[in-house]
Short mmCIF file of C-alpha atoms in Angstrom, two decimals:
data_model
loop_
_atom_site.label_atom_id
_atom_site.label_comp_id
_atom_site.label_asym_id
_atom_site.label_seq_id
_atom_site.Cartn_x
_atom_site.Cartn_y
_atom_site.Cartn_z
CA MET A 2 45.09 94.46 -44.84
CA THR A 3 49.11 94.18 -42.78
CA ARG A 4 50.70 97.15 -43.62
CA LEU A 5 54.21 97.44 -43.71
CA ARG A 6 54.44 100.27 -41.05
CA ASP A 7 52.14 97.64 -39.16
CA ARG A 8 54.69 94.86 -38.46
CA PHE A 9 56.76 97.41 -36.30
CA GLY A 10 56.29 99.03 -33.33
CA ALA A 11 59.05 101.62 -34.16
CA LEU A 12 60.37 103.83 -36.93
CA LEU A 13 63.69 105.11 -36.91
CA LEU A 14 63.86 107.76 -39.85
CA ASP A 15 66.69 109.03 -41.71
CA LEU A 16 66.39 113.02 -42.32
CA ASP A 17 68.43 114.37 -45.36
CA GLY A 18 66.78 112.58 -48.74
CA THR A 19 64.65 110.83 -46.71
CA LEU A 20 62.25 113.01 -45.45
CA TYR A 21 63.70 116.42 -46.69
CA ARG A 22 66.59 117.63 -49.43
CA GLY A 23 67.99 121.17 -47.85
CA PRO A 24 65.17 123.41 -46.85
CA ALA A 25 62.75 121.57 -49.43
CA VAL A 26 60.52 118.93 -48.10
CA ILE A 27 60.24 115.53 -51.03
CA PRO A 28 56.72 115.59 -52.07
CA GLY A 29 54.19 113.54 -50.52
CA ALA A 30 57.09 112.28 -47.37
CA PRO A 31 54.46 114.33 -44.68
CA GLU A 32 51.37 112.59 -45.51
CA ALA A 33 53.20 109.51 -45.91
CA LEU A 34 53.63 109.25 -42.04
CA SER A 35 50.61 111.19 -41.15
CA THR A 36 48.68 107.76 -40.85
CA GLY A 37 50.25 105.82 -38.26
CA SER A 38 49.72 102.35 -36.26
CA ASP A 39 48.28 103.02 -33.08
CA GLY A 40 51.15 103.19 -30.42
CA GLN A 41 53.56 103.20 -33.16
CA VAL A 42 56.99 105.68 -31.68
CA LEU A 43 58.26 107.93 -35.02
CA MET A 44 61.83 108.33 -33.87
CA TYR A 45 63.30 111.63 -35.68
CA VAL A 46 67.51 110.44 -36.38
CA THR A 47 69.86 112.20 -38.35
CA ASN A 48 73.25 112.11 -38.88
CA ASN A 49 73.66 115.88 -39.50
CA ALA A 50 75.32 117.78 -36.31
CA SER A 51 74.45 121.12 -37.21
CA ARG A 52 71.83 121.69 -35.36
CA SER A 53 69.97 121.12 -32.28
CA ALA A 54 66.45 119.25 -31.42
CA ALA A 55 65.13 121.47 -31.34
CA ALA A 56 65.43 123.37 -34.64
CA VAL A 57 65.26 119.89 -36.31
CA ALA A 58 61.74 119.91 -34.82
CA GLY A 59 60.74 123.20 -36.14
CA HIS A 60 61.85 121.79 -39.35
CA LEU A 61 60.41 119.21 -39.68
CA ALA A 62 56.84 121.12 -38.20
CA GLU A 63 56.95 123.40 -41.22
CA LEU A 64 57.59 121.72 -43.54
CA GLY A 65 54.45 119.59 -42.40
CA PHE A 66 55.27 116.80 -40.04
CA ALA A 67 53.84 116.20 -36.59
CA ALA A 68 57.52 116.13 -34.86
CA THR A 69 58.79 117.67 -31.52
CA GLU A 70 61.76 117.56 -29.95
CA ASN A 71 61.89 114.88 -28.06
CA ASP A 72 61.03 113.13 -31.13
CA VAL A 73 64.70 114.02 -32.54
CA VAL A 74 67.88 112.28 -32.15
CA THR A 75 71.17 113.83 -33.49
CA SER A 76 74.54 112.58 -34.21
CA ALA A 77 76.01 115.66 -31.90
CA GLN A 78 73.59 114.47 -29.17
CA ALA A 79 75.67 111.03 -29.94
CA ALA A 80 78.84 112.28 -30.06
CA ALA A 81 78.04 114.44 -26.13
CA HIS A 82 77.06 110.77 -24.85
CA VAL A 83 80.41 109.28 -26.65
CA LEU A 84 82.67 111.78 -25.31
CA ALA A 85 80.56 111.54 -21.23
CA ASP A 86 81.40 108.20 -21.22
CA ARG A 87 85.36 108.20 -22.09
CA LEU A 88 86.23 111.72 -19.86
CA PRO A 89 86.07 112.94 -16.52
CA PRO A 90 83.28 115.58 -16.17
CA GLY A 91 84.99 119.10 -16.93
CA SER A 92 87.31 117.85 -19.53
CA THR A 93 87.54 120.29 -22.41
CA VAL A 94 87.10 119.32 -25.76
CA LEU A 95 87.30 121.03 -29.30
CA ILE A 96 84.63 121.93 -31.55
CA VAL A 97 84.60 121.31 -34.82
CA GLY A 98 81.52 122.51 -36.04
CA THR A 99 78.54 124.85 -34.50
CA ASP A 100 77.67 126.04 -31.71
CA ASP A 101 74.67 123.84 -31.19
CA LEU A 102 77.74 121.16 -31.24
CA ALA A 103 79.28 123.41 -28.64
CA ASP A 104 75.64 123.70 -26.80
CA GLU A 105 75.60 119.21 -26.44
CA VAL A 106 78.72 119.23 -25.50
CA ASP A 107 78.52 121.73 -22.72
CA ARG A 108 75.02 119.24 -21.85
CA ALA A 109 76.60 116.21 -21.61
CA GLY A 110 79.33 118.21 -18.39
CA LEU A 111 82.26 118.46 -20.70
CA ARG A 112 84.19 122.38 -21.37
CA PRO A 113 84.35 123.24 -25.44
CA LEU A 114 86.35 125.55 -26.45
CA ARG A 115 87.00 126.82 -30.03
CA ARG A 116 91.51 127.78 -29.46
CA PHE A 117 93.68 127.10 -27.41
CA ASP A 118 97.05 128.32 -26.58
CA GLY A 119 99.25 125.30 -24.30
CA THR A 120 98.01 122.97 -23.24
CA ALA A 121 95.48 120.51 -25.66
CA PRO A 122 91.93 119.79 -25.19
CA ASP A 123 91.11 116.65 -23.21
CA ALA A 124 89.27 115.43 -26.92
CA VAL A 125 88.23 116.89 -30.66
CA VAL A 126 84.25 116.84 -31.53
CA GLN A 127 83.78 117.37 -35.15
CA GLY A 128 80.70 117.54 -36.74
CA HIS A 129 79.12 119.20 -39.73
CA SER A 130 78.92 123.28 -39.85
CA PRO A 131 78.67 125.43 -43.54
CA GLU A 132 81.44 127.91 -41.29
CA THR A 133 84.68 125.26 -40.82
CA ALA A 134 87.49 126.68 -42.32
CA TRP A 135 90.99 125.85 -43.07
CA PRO A 136 91.42 127.28 -39.43
CA ASP A 137 89.11 124.96 -37.35
CA LEU A 138 90.62 122.06 -39.09
CA ALA A 139 94.69 123.02 -38.02
CA GLU A 140 93.04 123.74 -34.70
CA ALA A 141 91.70 120.52 -34.21
CA ALA A 142 95.26 118.94 -36.06
CA TYR A 143 97.64 120.46 -33.23
CA ALA A 144 94.91 119.32 -31.02
CA LEU A 145 94.63 115.34 -32.15
CA ARG A 146 98.38 115.14 -32.59
CA ALA A 147 99.03 116.46 -29.18
CA GLY A 148 96.83 113.30 -27.81
CA ALA A 149 93.43 114.38 -27.59
CA LEU A 150 90.55 112.02 -27.88
CA TRP A 151 88.48 112.43 -32.08
CA VAL A 152 84.98 111.73 -32.23
CA ALA A 153 83.48 112.30 -35.80
CA ALA A 154 79.93 113.19 -35.36
CA ASN A 155 79.33 111.30 -38.78
CA THR A 156 81.15 110.49 -41.81
CA ASP A 157 78.82 111.42 -44.38
CA ALA A 158 81.13 112.13 -47.48
CA THR A 159 78.29 114.11 -49.02
CA LEU A 160 75.39 115.99 -48.13
CA PRO A 161 71.87 116.31 -49.91
CA ASN A 162 70.49 119.22 -50.81
CA GLU A 163 67.91 120.98 -53.35
CA ARG A 164 70.54 121.94 -55.43
CA GLY A 165 72.31 118.72 -55.34
CA LEU A 166 74.90 116.72 -53.34
CA ALA A 167 77.47 118.84 -51.41
CA PRO A 168 80.41 118.06 -49.33
CA GLY A 169 78.83 115.99 -45.95
CA ASN A 170 80.54 115.69 -42.39
CA GLY A 171 83.12 112.78 -44.19
CA SER A 172 84.76 115.46 -46.68
CA MET A 173 86.72 117.71 -43.33
CA VAL A 174 87.30 114.59 -41.31
CA ALA A 175 89.23 112.58 -44.72
CA ALA A 176 91.31 116.19 -44.11
CA LEU A 177 91.96 115.60 -40.73
CA ARG A 178 92.41 111.56 -41.23
CA THR A 179 94.88 112.79 -44.15
CA ALA A 180 96.77 115.63 -41.29
CA THR A 181 97.13 113.30 -38.52
CA ASP A 182 97.16 109.52 -39.94
CA LEU A 183 94.26 108.67 -37.22
CA GLU A 184 90.79 107.61 -36.86
CA PRO A 185 87.71 109.14 -35.05
CA ILE A 186 85.17 107.56 -32.82
CA VAL A 187 82.28 108.04 -34.89
CA ALA A 188 78.99 109.10 -33.36
CA GLY A 189 76.70 108.03 -36.18
CA LYS A 190 74.84 105.95 -38.47
CA PRO A 191 76.36 102.99 -39.80
CA TYR A 192 78.01 103.13 -36.21
CA ALA A 193 75.60 102.03 -32.92
CA PRO A 194 75.53 104.93 -30.65
CA LEU A 195 73.49 107.18 -32.54
CA LEU A 196 70.98 104.38 -33.26
CA GLU A 197 71.49 103.51 -29.84
CA ASP A 198 70.24 106.12 -28.32
CA ALA A 199 67.45 106.77 -30.94
CA LEU A 200 66.48 102.99 -29.59
CA ASP A 201 66.55 104.19 -26.06
CA ARG A 202 64.89 106.86 -26.51
CA ALA A 203 61.42 104.70 -28.41
CA GLY A 204 61.53 102.46 -25.80
CA THR A 205 61.59 99.37 -28.22
CA ARG A 206 63.71 97.34 -30.61
CA ASP A 207 60.84 96.02 -32.46
CA ALA A 208 61.91 99.22 -34.99
CA LEU A 209 62.64 99.46 -38.66
CA VAL A 210 65.35 101.73 -40.09
CA VAL A 211 64.21 103.81 -43.27
CA GLY A 212 67.24 105.91 -44.56
CA ASP A 213 67.81 106.66 -48.12
CA ARG A 214 71.51 105.71 -47.89
CA LEU A 215 73.02 102.45 -48.53
CA ASP A 216 77.02 103.20 -46.48
CA THR A 217 74.76 105.08 -43.52
CA ASP A 218 71.04 104.04 -43.04
CA ILE A 219 71.34 100.49 -44.15
CA ASP A 220 75.16 99.79 -43.30
CA GLY A 221 73.11 101.56 -39.89
CA ALA A 222 71.27 99.01 -39.73
CA HIS A 223 72.60 95.94 -39.80
CA CYS A 224 75.35 96.99 -37.24
CA VAL A 225 72.64 97.39 -34.42
CA GLY A 226 70.85 94.16 -35.81
CA LEU A 227 67.49 95.66 -37.29
CA PRO A 228 65.74 95.18 -40.78
CA SER A 229 65.97 98.28 -43.34
CA LEU A 230 64.07 100.31 -45.84
CA LEU A 231 66.17 102.21 -48.55
CA VAL A 232 63.70 104.74 -50.29
CA LEU A 233 65.41 105.61 -53.59
CA THR A 234 64.31 109.47 -52.55
CA GLY A 235 67.84 110.46 -52.10
CA VAL A 236 71.40 109.50 -52.29
CA SER A 237 71.39 105.57 -53.14
CA THR A 238 70.76 104.02 -56.57
CA LEU A 239 69.27 100.40 -57.81
CA ALA A 240 72.81 100.69 -59.67
CA ASP A 241 74.26 101.14 -55.61
CA LEU A 242 72.82 97.35 -54.90
CA ARG A 243 75.47 95.38 -57.34
CA LYS A 244 78.83 97.65 -55.50
CA GLN A 245 76.91 96.28 -52.04
CA PRO A 246 77.91 93.07 -50.26
CA ALA A 247 75.20 90.65 -49.49
CA GLU A 248 75.91 91.04 -45.46
CA ARG A 249 74.95 94.81 -46.67
CA LEU A 250 71.82 94.78 -48.19
CA PRO A 251 68.14 96.33 -46.89
CA THR A 252 65.45 93.83 -46.31
CA TYR A 253 63.10 95.81 -48.66
CA VAL A 254 63.38 98.95 -50.97
CA ALA A 255 61.04 101.33 -51.92
CA ASP A 256 60.27 104.77 -54.07
CA SER A 257 59.04 106.21 -51.74
CA LEU A 258 57.74 106.31 -47.89
CA ASP A 259 54.63 106.03 -49.02
CA ALA A 260 55.47 102.31 -49.15
CA LEU A 261 55.03 101.86 -45.18
CA ASN A 262 51.37 102.41 -46.05
CA ARG A 263 50.86 99.92 -47.94
CA PRO A 264 51.01 96.00 -47.86
CA VAL A 265 54.18 94.54 -49.21
CA ALA A 266 54.86 93.16 -52.23
CA ASP A 267 53.70 89.60 -53.10
CA VAL A 268 57.13 88.91 -54.72
CA GLU A 269 60.46 88.52 -52.40
CA VAL A 270 63.63 89.15 -54.68
CA ALA A 271 66.78 86.28 -53.99
CA ILE A 272 69.56 88.74 -53.75
CA ASP A 273 72.34 85.97 -55.77
CA GLU A 274 69.80 85.55 -59.27
CA GLY A 275 70.71 87.89 -61.88
CA ASP A 276 70.88 91.50 -61.72
CA LEU A 277 69.25 92.67 -58.93
CA ALA A 278 69.22 95.96 -59.64
CA ASP A 279 67.78 95.19 -63.15
CA ARG A 280 65.02 92.72 -61.77
CA LEU A 281 64.21 95.37 -58.70
CA ALA A 282 63.35 98.31 -61.33
CA ASP A 283 61.41 95.46 -62.96
CA LEU A 284 59.41 94.49 -59.68
CA LEU A 285 59.19 98.68 -58.63
CA ARG A 286 56.89 98.96 -62.18
CA GLN A 287 55.10 96.11 -61.74
CA HIS A 288 54.11 97.24 -57.88
CA PRO A 289 54.14 100.38 -57.73
CA GLY A 290 53.82 102.03 -54.15
CA ARG A 291 54.29 99.17 -52.68
CA ALA A 292 57.59 97.80 -51.03
CA ILE A 293 60.29 95.21 -52.39
CA THR A 294 61.82 92.24 -49.81
CA LEU A 295 65.07 91.10 -50.32
CA VAL A 296 65.98 87.81 -49.16
CA ARG A 297 69.07 85.79 -49.20
#
């Protein structure tokens, strides 16, 4: 019996909406990942830049996932790499985000700061923090209008938690975009830097991207040329597939992560025939727990 996961050397796993919502684990997710394939690499890839890789790994371990700091790749790390690739060592970077984001910038050989007076910083980096307030956005706007490079860790408009969908970093990025008429370089999904960091860490491109969002996880998989699995445990729904262009649809759709441990259903859905959402809903009922393949 060939399970879906057995087809790949690595799984690039989203976190928010795929493994947990806020502090609460998604039921069955740790068990679904506990039975791996020989030699398969699990990389935990998060667009959320608010916590360090060590803190994320600790949270995952508390929830029952076998994750270490080296298994976690964050958009804060990716953003710091983007900055280091574009700036000389020691350049100043204004932080709009958490201290963990500032620490990643410091580890990249750059100089984080929170406020400036006079000479503008060389760059602004923006990541999610529940503490971000108007003074932080104003400081960033001053720097950006003075010519600072702008890097956003991610642009997710919402962030799923146990209560629903809260504003994500993308909502704060939108405020600065409105204030400055500028566009950031984005390090996180759906852009390549974060997933390329994860692939480098995994040591293989034989990977499946697994996530709950069409606009980040699935689009990100397309950006780096990888197959993808959309799980219906977070933000995106079957109805959302109706609005998704054919070239941005996932390879597989499943109700939950446990589909990784089962063979793919022996049916395929042609994306250009009839109502895709209705047909998938019927097939997921007919093949419980298994992934459905979408074909073009």
